[in-house]
Amino acid sequence: MSDPYYQRLQRRHLTSKIFAGVCLISTWFGLVVLAVLMTGLVLKATGTWDPTSTGAAKATENWLTPTLLTHQISADPEKAGMIASIWGTTWLILMTAVMSVPMGVGAAIYLEEYARENILTRFIRLNISNLAGVPSIVFGILGLTAFVRMFGMFSEASAIGIPMGIGMLKVPLPFGKTLISGALTLSLLILPIVIIASQEALRSVPQSIRHAALAIGATKWQTIWYQVLPASLPGIMTGVILALSRAIGETAPIIVVGAVSFISFNPGYLESPTDLVSDPNVILQIPASPYTVMPLQIYNWVLNSPDPEFKNVASAAIVVLLTILLLMNGMAVYIRNHFSKRLNW
Amino acid sequence: MELNTFENLISKRDGDSPETPKTGTAGSKTPAPKALTKVETRNLDFYYGPLQALFGISMVMPEKSVTALIGPSGCGKSTYLRTLNRMNDIIEGTRITGDILVDNEDIYASQVDVVELRKKVGMVFQKSNPFPKSIYDNVAFGPRIGGIKGKSQLDEIVHRTLKQAAIWDEVKDRLNSSALALSGGQQQRLCIARTLATNPEVILMDEPASALDPASTSRIEDLIFELKKDYTIIIVTHNMQQAARVSDCTAFFFQGRLIEFGTTKSLFTTPREKQTEDYITGRFG
């Protein structure tokens, strides 16, 4: 075995094994950290174990209770709930989705399917990528100026009513510290992500599909609407849901555009989803309502509460938040798999 | 000098005369043909940006016949084919000079609606490209976007065109399953059915059998033979035997120029140009 080829072969095999090992460690590192974090949170939330307990706190109490999901905030940690922030997050994300998805997908379609390749479109693409990396606090400040205060165009607060069929949608001017401002700000924040994900999804549709449609006399619009968009839907949906997952977790811009720290009613005073059935025009109260969101609620319980027990309540709230996030991401994977089953190029 | 005219081609089609038409390299002018000309190009130049891909192509393709375009890779035959239904418009920076007439109408004229043109001049691609939808929806897409809504009408079109494309018996029990589950040869016949569904008059085929096994290839060739009774077919092929088997006229392209155009029989038996002879005997290409 003095042949240099065989000596080198051994080395090549060794390198290959080392590389596989490094990749394996990288994979496990993230997973282990997440598992440790989750375990710690769940233990703390359920009162099984409190690593920071000094003995004074009741480390045996379970904070992950239905109370957390059904009650409003309270000075008593035993009675404290996060229902207002769950509703706040739900409405905020719904409104953000309604605003950002059509705009983001529309922009992506324009850039991928219509725009000609020139300096301007390259500049726009570069800018969108850059926007995706802008710190969220900057978007918060932008939202404060543009939506909450509207550049000070309105010296005194006024409002306009928009007839909506089931009633009047009252929109304050400037928007102020309402769900509208929050949703618009988050929309700006996730728009670059939605655009980039949608562009990738559109680009992954084989060019031959477009040619096939055009060659049998489809217009550009028919080609996009009936063939390209359906084929790229799984990718777009995945991108949108991941972007919305990010929006759920955003705290900084939401603080800036004025989610209220202590609020003890649901947006639009909506007590349960059944209210929407009995009195549908309640939904028109929601956009102009003050609100709070889950990350902000958690932040407040951790930092601004006098009773140290609230730190445990916060752990339980984090478990709720992460569970909702996990469900959303699971949905993204499910949707992608469901749609891509029919799409084996 | 005998010109490369349509009348010549037709008269030579049965091959009773040993005379072959003269080549059209010089961009020969065709006297306004009478009834049977379907597609004609005059002095066609084509550019990808600064790069000229076609040089003065003048050709006449008779109605209800098969014209084969042969030549080595990169000779411009596919580019030429795509100019005939303006699929090259999709590529940025392309430019064309000269005339392309379908039914004696200039298809690059400003009043021509390219959507309408492509309905009339259908196209089958080299790689089968069914939509990721059901077999039925693939065929019904063309009629649907054209405004046909009635279920029974669509059923009739799907049935008729799948039969025409000789694939009905294989798929009649699974019209609602995905077209992507079909084999390569079946997919290609489905694509032909899809093209037929919009009622074209001319069908362009860009190496429709090059990715298929011999059995599927022979089915496609049989199909082409059937289809030429009703349609004008222009087919690009790399396969000389295929050109000889299915076509009535053959055009040999080389380096963006039309070297020789004549009836298939004459071109293959008594080529006039040295380059043609070299190519069909396999000396290059």
XYZ file of C-alpha atoms in Angstrom:
630
model
C 0.000 0.000 0.000
C 2.822 2.349 -0.707
C 0.936 3.573 -3.761
C 0.348 7.305 -3.143
C -3.156 6.942 -4.577
C -4.180 4.651 -1.685
C -2.516 6.860 0.900
C -4.484 9.815 -0.389
C -7.656 7.722 -0.561
C -7.498 7.124 3.192
C -7.157 10.832 3.777
C -10.074 11.591 1.484
C -12.313 9.165 3.347
C -11.265 10.693 6.655
C -12.043 14.228 5.441
C -15.432 13.049 4.293
C -16.234 11.588 7.704
C -15.053 14.683 9.567
C -17.223 16.888 7.378
C -20.296 14.739 8.047
C -19.564 14.934 11.763
C -19.270 18.734 11.736
C -22.605 19.001 9.915
C -24.218 16.669 12.438
C -22.953 18.758 15.355
C -24.281 21.936 13.721
C -27.704 20.368 13.385
C -27.821 19.144 16.954
C -26.500 22.370 18.444
C -29.604 24.329 17.449
C -31.944 21.538 18.423
C -30.362 20.988 21.838
C -30.449 24.695 22.723
C -34.114 24.868 21.715
C -34.934 21.741 23.693
C -33.197 23.091 26.812
C -35.045 26.383 26.484
C -38.418 24.728 25.971
C -37.917 22.279 28.833
C -36.855 25.052 31.203
C -39.859 27.168 30.226
C -42.380 24.364 30.576
C -40.953 23.281 33.941
C -41.041 26.830 35.202
C -44.528 27.455 33.838
C -45.931 24.302 35.364
C -44.192 24.989 38.650
C -42.283 21.733 38.565
C -38.928 23.368 38.934
C -37.729 26.939 39.257
C -34.023 27.423 38.666
C -34.150 31.047 39.859
C -36.287 30.323 42.890
C -34.905 31.794 46.096
C -37.246 29.783 48.202
C -39.794 32.558 48.632
C -41.636 31.879 45.399
C -44.216 29.138 45.345
C -42.287 26.901 43.000
C -44.856 24.178 43.150
C -47.692 26.075 41.540
C -48.834 25.363 37.973
C -49.206 28.583 36.003
C -50.155 26.992 32.716
C -53.875 27.015 33.462
C -57.078 27.808 31.542
C -57.216 31.041 33.546
C -54.283 32.288 31.487
C -56.268 31.798 28.305
C -59.610 33.172 29.490
C -58.932 36.007 31.949
C -57.953 39.627 31.615
C -54.848 40.934 33.335
C -54.922 41.281 37.068
C -52.726 42.474 39.893
C -53.091 39.032 41.399
C -50.905 36.553 39.506
C -53.344 33.759 40.325
C -56.108 35.509 38.416
C -54.002 37.011 35.656
C -54.806 36.054 32.075
C -53.605 37.074 28.637
C -56.855 36.907 26.678
C -56.661 40.565 25.610
C -53.204 40.012 24.111
C -54.220 36.759 22.418
C -57.074 38.587 20.711
C -54.829 41.574 20.032
C -52.241 39.361 18.329
C -54.942 37.497 16.387
C -56.529 40.650 14.972
C -53.174 42.294 14.378
C -51.886 39.298 12.398
C -55.130 38.921 10.452
C -55.087 42.593 9.464
C -51.382 42.408 8.652
C -51.994 39.379 6.437
C -54.876 41.065 4.631
C -52.698 44.098 3.891
C -49.306 42.522 3.197
C -50.169 39.383 1.239
C -51.899 40.961 -1.784
C -49.304 43.732 -1.895
C -46.334 41.408 -1.458
C -47.501 38.807 -3.950
C -48.482 41.563 -6.376
C -45.047 43.146 -6.163
C -43.394 39.762 -6.640
C -45.523 39.027 -9.709
C -44.626 42.387 -11.168
C -40.908 41.922 -10.559
C -40.775 38.318 -11.780
C -43.310 38.239 -14.597
C -43.654 41.750 -15.962
C -40.645 43.924 -15.148
C -37.950 44.017 -17.761
C -34.426 43.371 -16.635
C -32.764 46.764 -16.333
C -30.933 48.961 -13.865
C -34.153 50.151 -12.244
C -35.512 46.667 -11.495
C -32.104 45.528 -10.265
C -32.054 48.556 -7.965
C -35.545 47.735 -6.689
C -34.580 44.104 -6.045
C -31.464 45.149 -4.165
C -33.510 47.541 -2.063
C -36.065 44.914 -1.168
C -33.299 42.610 0.012
C -31.871 45.460 2.052
C -35.256 46.280 3.565
C -35.537 42.688 4.771
C -32.475 43.342 6.900
C -33.510 46.685 8.391
C -33.940 46.456 12.194
C -37.578 46.259 13.185
C -37.287 49.279 15.489
C -36.684 51.426 12.408
C -39.980 50.236 10.977
C -41.539 51.085 14.341
C -40.293 54.665 14.119
C -41.486 54.872 10.516
C -44.907 53.587 11.595
C -45.043 56.117 14.419
C -44.390 58.989 12.034
C -46.408 57.829 9.064
C -49.399 56.088 10.623
C -49.746 56.980 14.294
C -49.066 60.705 13.801
C -49.446 60.958 10.038
C -46.615 63.513 9.839
C -48.692 65.824 12.029
C -51.010 66.649 9.140
C -54.013 66.655 11.458
C -53.626 69.284 14.140
C -56.511 67.798 16.082
C -57.833 64.283 16.142
C -60.731 63.692 13.802
C -62.301 60.652 12.217
C -63.935 59.567 9.013
C -66.641 56.964 8.587
C -66.496 54.495 5.742
C -69.798 52.755 4.960
C -69.151 49.018 4.810
C -72.545 47.440 4.188
C -72.998 46.121 7.694
C -72.299 49.490 9.297
C -69.862 52.367 9.513
C -66.149 51.685 9.789
C -64.881 54.547 11.909
C -61.280 55.420 11.111
C -59.551 57.948 13.380
C -57.265 60.488 11.732
C -54.414 60.314 12.400
C -54.652 56.576 12.998
C -53.247 56.948 16.513
C -52.338 54.037 18.719
C -54.771 51.618 17.144
C -54.689 48.213 15.473
C -54.643 49.945 12.061
C -51.301 51.592 12.812
C -49.904 48.365 14.226
C -51.025 46.270 11.265
C -49.727 48.791 8.718
C -46.371 48.918 10.472
C -46.047 45.138 10.649
C -47.124 44.934 7.000
C -44.221 47.178 6.012
C -41.943 45.071 8.175
C -42.817 41.737 6.592
C -43.470 42.985 3.070
C -39.844 42.423 1.944
C -39.948 38.866 3.289
C -43.247 38.132 1.539
C -41.941 39.624 -1.702
C -38.676 37.696 -1.647
C -40.377 34.394 -0.740
C -43.003 34.895 -3.457
C -40.341 35.783 -6.017
C -38.496 32.573 -5.201
C -41.717 30.589 -5.494
C -42.574 32.150 -8.857
C -39.054 31.573 -10.116
C -39.303 27.892 -9.226
C -42.189 27.400 -11.643
C -40.619 25.957 -14.813
C -40.504 28.352 -17.731
C -42.023 25.578 -19.862
C -45.358 26.009 -18.065
C -45.516 29.662 -19.085
C -44.569 28.770 -22.652
C -47.202 26.033 -22.773
C -49.934 28.424 -21.694
C -48.823 31.243 -23.984
C -48.507 28.855 -26.927
C -52.168 27.886 -26.753
C -53.297 31.478 -26.776
C -53.447 32.432 -23.116
C -52.941 36.075 -22.275
C -50.222 36.979 -19.819
C -52.833 37.429 -17.094
C -54.418 34.014 -17.805
C -50.999 32.388 -17.804
C -50.165 33.860 -14.421
C -53.574 33.461 -12.789
C -54.448 29.933 -13.935
C -51.036 28.293 -14.189
C -48.112 30.124 -12.609
C -49.781 31.263 -9.374
C -51.403 27.898 -8.551
C -48.106 26.147 -9.228
C -46.205 28.542 -6.966
C -48.845 28.643 -4.234
C -47.135 26.198 -1.834
C -43.965 28.285 -1.858
C -45.845 31.550 -1.477
C -47.956 30.158 1.378
C -44.886 28.889 3.198
C -43.186 32.264 2.858
C -46.278 34.154 3.988
C -46.806 32.000 7.058
C -43.149 32.234 8.054
C -43.314 36.009 7.630
C -46.462 36.186 9.748
C -44.784 33.997 12.373
C -42.076 36.587 12.555
C -44.670 39.345 12.862
C -46.288 37.546 15.813
C -43.041 37.680 17.724
C -42.228 41.331 17.012
C -42.176 43.520 20.092
C -40.030 46.560 19.465
C -41.979 48.220 16.628
C -45.247 47.450 18.383
C -44.107 49.257 21.504
C -43.125 52.256 19.398
C -46.426 52.449 17.511
C -48.241 52.243 20.792
C -49.644 48.928 21.791
C -50.944 49.628 25.295
C -49.078 47.958 28.113
C -51.941 47.542 30.514
C -55.221 46.885 28.872
C -58.058 44.876 30.309
C -60.451 44.511 27.411
C -60.334 42.737 24.059
C -60.110 44.801 20.846
C -63.571 46.118 20.024
C -64.802 44.772 23.404
C -65.334 41.493 21.638
C -65.793 38.894 24.372
C -66.050 35.773 22.238
C -66.114 34.858 18.545
C -69.844 34.160 18.849
C -70.392 37.916 19.295
C -69.422 38.275 15.647
C -72.318 36.074 14.629
C -74.921 37.769 16.800
C -73.710 41.281 16.002
C -71.461 41.309 12.908
C -70.843 45.046 12.919
C -68.744 44.659 16.081
C -65.941 43.769 13.718
C -65.961 47.380 12.492
C -64.986 48.557 15.976
C -61.841 46.486 15.953
C -59.469 48.349 13.579
C -59.756 51.579 15.551
C -59.382 49.853 18.908
C -56.400 50.096 21.254
C -54.727 46.743 21.786
C -51.866 44.800 23.235
C -50.033 41.754 21.912
C -48.576 38.604 23.459
C -44.865 39.507 23.329
C -45.613 42.856 24.927
C -47.689 41.225 27.643
C -44.809 38.878 28.370
C -42.369 41.784 28.415
C -44.523 43.609 30.937
C -44.919 40.634 33.206
C -41.185 40.068 33.230
C -40.034 43.661 33.735
C -42.818 45.809 35.105
C -44.582 43.648 37.657
C -43.868 44.054 41.348
C -44.835 40.497 42.236
C -42.016 38.045 41.302
C -44.674 35.389 40.650
C -45.434 37.189 37.402
C -42.139 35.920 36.057
C -43.625 32.447 36.203
C -46.832 33.662 34.593
C -44.624 35.082 31.832
C -43.042 31.656 31.338
C -46.483 30.148 30.930
C -47.377 32.924 28.457
C -44.205 32.196 26.487
C -45.260 28.556 26.265
C -48.627 29.719 24.876
C -46.917 32.024 22.372
C -44.489 29.337 21.234
C -47.315 26.825 20.919
C -49.247 29.172 18.650
C -46.081 29.795 16.611
C -45.429 26.069 16.365
C -48.990 25.466 15.176
C -48.559 28.134 12.509
C -45.278 26.694 11.296
C -46.748 23.216 11.327
C -49.547 24.560 9.177
C -46.971 25.974 6.756
C -45.313 22.583 6.369
C -48.672 20.865 5.990
C -49.880 23.294 3.337
C -46.644 23.006 1.415
C -46.758 19.223 1.446
C -50.430 19.132 0.604
C -50.043 21.322 -2.460
C -46.697 20.052 -3.651
C -47.975 16.456 -3.741
C -49.628 17.326 -7.018
C -46.589 19.183 -8.297
C -43.836 16.767 -9.163
C -42.002 18.364 -12.006
C -33.374 28.812 -63.138
C -36.006 26.976 -61.239
C -37.093 28.891 -58.219
C -37.842 27.468 -54.870
C -41.517 28.033 -55.294
C -44.474 26.430 -53.855
C -45.653 25.135 -57.211
C -42.364 23.410 -57.706
C -42.571 21.758 -54.368
C -46.064 20.514 -54.953
C -45.289 19.166 -58.369
C -42.275 17.363 -56.985
C -44.084 16.021 -54.013
C -44.946 12.747 -55.644
C -41.405 12.518 -56.784
C -42.182 11.642 -60.396
C -39.576 14.007 -61.662
C -35.902 13.540 -60.907
C -35.472 17.302 -61.105
C -35.100 18.962 -57.750
C -35.976 22.539 -56.932
C -33.169 24.996 -56.674
C -32.099 26.033 -53.235
C -33.376 29.166 -51.632
C -30.152 30.515 -50.231
C -30.396 33.694 -52.183
C -33.743 34.499 -50.615
C -35.735 33.727 -53.700
C -38.913 35.648 -54.233
C -42.051 33.646 -54.488
C -44.762 34.798 -56.838
C -47.942 35.268 -54.807
C -48.979 31.687 -54.305
C -52.513 30.628 -54.970
C -54.810 28.538 -52.880
C -52.605 26.195 -50.974
C -49.886 28.253 -49.290
C -50.342 28.292 -45.541
C -47.157 29.748 -44.135
C -44.578 31.780 -45.937
C -41.513 33.734 -44.916
C -39.734 36.298 -47.025
C -36.192 37.431 -46.372
C -36.466 36.714 -42.715
C -33.594 37.963 -40.557
C -33.632 37.349 -36.849
C -31.425 38.765 -34.095
C -30.833 37.879 -30.466
C -29.558 41.279 -29.391
C -26.510 41.955 -31.530
C -26.265 38.333 -32.630
C -27.876 37.489 -35.937
C -29.397 34.006 -35.829
C -31.258 33.825 -39.130
C -30.172 35.174 -42.495
C -32.695 35.868 -45.224
C -34.910 32.834 -44.851
C -37.497 32.575 -47.634
C -39.721 29.539 -47.574
C -43.208 28.486 -48.498
C -45.038 25.822 -46.583
C -48.062 24.258 -48.233
C -51.326 23.646 -46.487
C -52.082 20.238 -44.976
C -48.568 18.953 -45.366
C -45.624 18.214 -43.135
C -42.513 20.325 -43.489
C -39.424 19.122 -41.655
C -36.649 21.478 -40.611
C -33.325 19.711 -40.217
C -29.797 20.827 -39.485
C -27.091 20.603 -36.847
C -27.568 22.050 -33.355
C -27.551 25.822 -33.282
C -28.354 26.151 -36.971
C -31.414 28.284 -36.268
C -34.170 25.830 -37.093
C -35.844 26.091 -33.688
C -35.473 29.858 -33.739
C -37.113 29.897 -37.135
C -39.949 27.698 -35.888
C -40.602 29.983 -32.935
C -40.836 33.057 -35.125
C -43.870 31.486 -36.796
C -46.075 31.895 -33.718
C -44.066 34.743 -32.243
C -42.880 32.766 -29.240
C -39.573 34.587 -29.653
C -41.352 37.754 -28.549
C -41.034 36.439 -24.998
C -37.251 36.667 -25.151
C -35.994 40.151 -24.419
C -33.891 41.901 -27.007
C -34.940 39.903 -30.045
C -35.525 41.629 -33.359
C -36.881 40.515 -36.672
C -36.902 41.869 -40.213
C -38.618 40.497 -43.288
C -42.107 39.093 -43.569
C -43.890 36.096 -42.152
C -47.249 35.410 -43.717
C -49.844 33.009 -42.436
C -52.810 32.796 -44.798
C -51.199 35.690 -46.641
C -51.376 37.966 -43.621
C -48.304 39.450 -42.012
C -48.260 38.083 -38.471
C -45.897 40.804 -37.263
C -48.229 43.573 -38.426
C -49.195 45.943 -35.654
C -52.895 45.072 -35.729
C -52.234 41.363 -35.234
C -53.260 40.045 -31.831
C -50.551 37.622 -30.769
C -52.993 35.714 -28.550
C -55.205 35.040 -31.544
C -52.187 34.116 -33.655
C -51.038 31.508 -31.166
C -54.483 29.980 -31.048
C -54.274 29.563 -34.805
C -50.614 28.499 -34.877
C -50.223 26.016 -32.039
C -46.979 24.636 -30.717
C -45.700 21.360 -29.246
C -42.423 21.600 -27.373
C -39.368 19.399 -27.226
C -39.855 18.481 -23.614
C -43.437 17.590 -22.800
C -44.798 20.311 -20.559
C -48.212 19.371 -19.223
C -49.678 21.694 -16.612
C -49.529 20.274 -13.083
C -53.249 19.602 -13.268
C -55.561 16.799 -14.268
C -55.533 15.321 -17.774
C -58.961 16.806 -18.393
C -57.947 20.288 -17.219
C -54.846 20.203 -19.389
C -56.869 19.745 -22.540
C -59.762 21.956 -21.457
C -57.503 24.892 -20.521
C -57.220 26.267 -24.055
C -60.966 26.203 -24.810
C -61.761 27.531 -21.325
C -59.552 30.595 -21.591
C -61.052 31.108 -25.026
C -64.426 31.457 -23.326
C -66.018 28.017 -23.696
C -67.784 27.274 -20.425
C -70.360 24.557 -21.099
C -69.487 21.225 -19.500
C -70.866 19.139 -22.365
C -69.034 21.237 -24.916
C -65.750 20.891 -23.038
C -66.332 17.146 -22.588
C -66.803 16.845 -26.312
C -63.583 18.742 -27.080
C -61.568 16.731 -24.570
C -62.922 13.463 -25.939
C -62.355 14.401 -29.560
C -58.838 15.776 -29.174
C -57.615 12.959 -26.935
C -58.897 10.536 -29.552
C -57.209 12.546 -32.309
C -53.962 12.436 -30.368
C -54.308 8.658 -30.004
C -54.214 8.690 -26.237
C -57.915 8.397 -25.376
C -57.915 4.667 -24.714
C -55.022 4.967 -22.306
C -56.478 7.782 -20.217
C -60.250 7.582 -20.562
C -60.612 6.022 -17.107
C -58.444 8.555 -15.320
C -59.210 11.919 -16.859
C -59.170 13.486 -13.409
C -55.798 12.187 -12.309
C -52.663 14.257 -12.628
C -51.121 14.644 -16.068
C -47.705 14.417 -14.444
C -48.336 10.754 -13.634
C -48.314 9.870 -17.342
C -45.246 8.477 -19.085
C -43.099 10.765 -21.244
C -44.662 9.567 -24.480
C -48.177 9.888 -23.104
C -47.412 13.372 -21.804
C -46.243 14.422 -25.241
C -49.419 13.094 -26.887
C -51.427 14.874 -24.205
C -49.604 18.091 -25.118
C -50.547 17.498 -28.755
C -54.187 16.987 -27.715
C -53.970 20.204 -25.699
C -52.714 22.030 -28.782
C -55.486 20.543 -30.942
C -58.126 21.627 -28.440
C -57.857 25.271 -29.443
C -58.585 24.368 -33.064
C -55.315 25.481 -34.615
C -54.681 25.450 -38.338
C -50.913 25.176 -38.130
C -49.044 23.042 -35.608
C -45.385 23.752 -34.891
C -43.443 20.875 -33.353
C -40.016 21.443 -31.854
C -38.332 18.033 -31.761
C -41.463 16.473 -30.280
C -39.987 12.975 -30.050
C -36.368 13.666 -29.172
C -36.835 12.759 -25.507
C -38.893 9.624 -26.180
C -38.158 5.940 -26.609
C -38.480 4.365 -30.098
C -41.971 2.982 -29.461
C -43.339 6.350 -28.324
C -41.508 8.045 -31.165
C -43.184 5.831 -33.683
C -46.600 6.558 -32.160
C -45.926 10.294 -32.439
C -44.882 9.825 -36.051
C -48.051 7.879 -36.855
C -49.958 10.663 -35.204
C -48.255 13.329 -37.317
C -49.153 11.338 -40.397
C -52.806 11.290 -39.326
C -52.860 14.954 -38.356
C -51.573 16.260 -41.660
C -54.942 15.442 -43.220
C -56.369 18.395 -41.328
C -53.455 20.521 -40.219
C -50.355 22.146 -41.602
C -47.462 20.757 -39.614
C -43.943 22.159 -39.352
C -41.577 19.984 -37.409
C -38.014 20.502 -36.245
C -36.114 17.272 -35.906
C -32.614 16.037 -35.308
C -33.527 12.650 -36.585
C -33.006 12.330 -40.334
C -34.961 9.100 -40.579
C -37.830 10.817 -38.870
C -37.755 13.683 -41.325
C -37.661 11.197 -44.199
C -40.537 9.190 -42.751
C -43.029 11.878 -41.824
C -42.454 14.904 -43.979
C -43.465 16.007 -47.450
C -40.949 18.819 -47.722
C -37.658 19.233 -45.946
C -35.590 22.306 -45.286
C -31.924 22.050 -44.389
C -30.600 24.826 -42.190
C -26.960 25.543 -41.545
C -25.451 28.422 -39.580
C -28.649 30.431 -39.686
C -29.117 30.046 -43.420
C -31.528 27.975 -45.408
C -29.209 25.841 -47.495
C -31.710 23.739 -49.323
C -35.447 23.344 -49.418
C -37.300 20.770 -51.447
C -39.511 17.783 -51.362
C -38.307 15.317 -48.813
C -37.755 12.664 -51.430
C -35.587 14.796 -53.650
C -33.646 16.321 -50.794
C -32.761 12.961 -49.365
C -32.115 11.164 -52.629
C -30.566 13.853 -54.776
C -29.458 16.784 -52.654
C -28.234 19.668 -54.724
C -25.904 21.170 -52.193
C -22.710 19.588 -50.981
C -23.452 20.632 -47.374
C -26.852 18.980 -47.471
C -25.372 15.792 -48.770
C -22.651 15.817 -46.132
C -25.196 16.362 -43.411
C -27.730 13.742 -44.420
C -25.043 11.165 -44.989
C -23.724 11.857 -41.512
C -20.418 13.391 -42.434
C -20.976 16.264 -40.024
C -23.578 17.599 -37.648
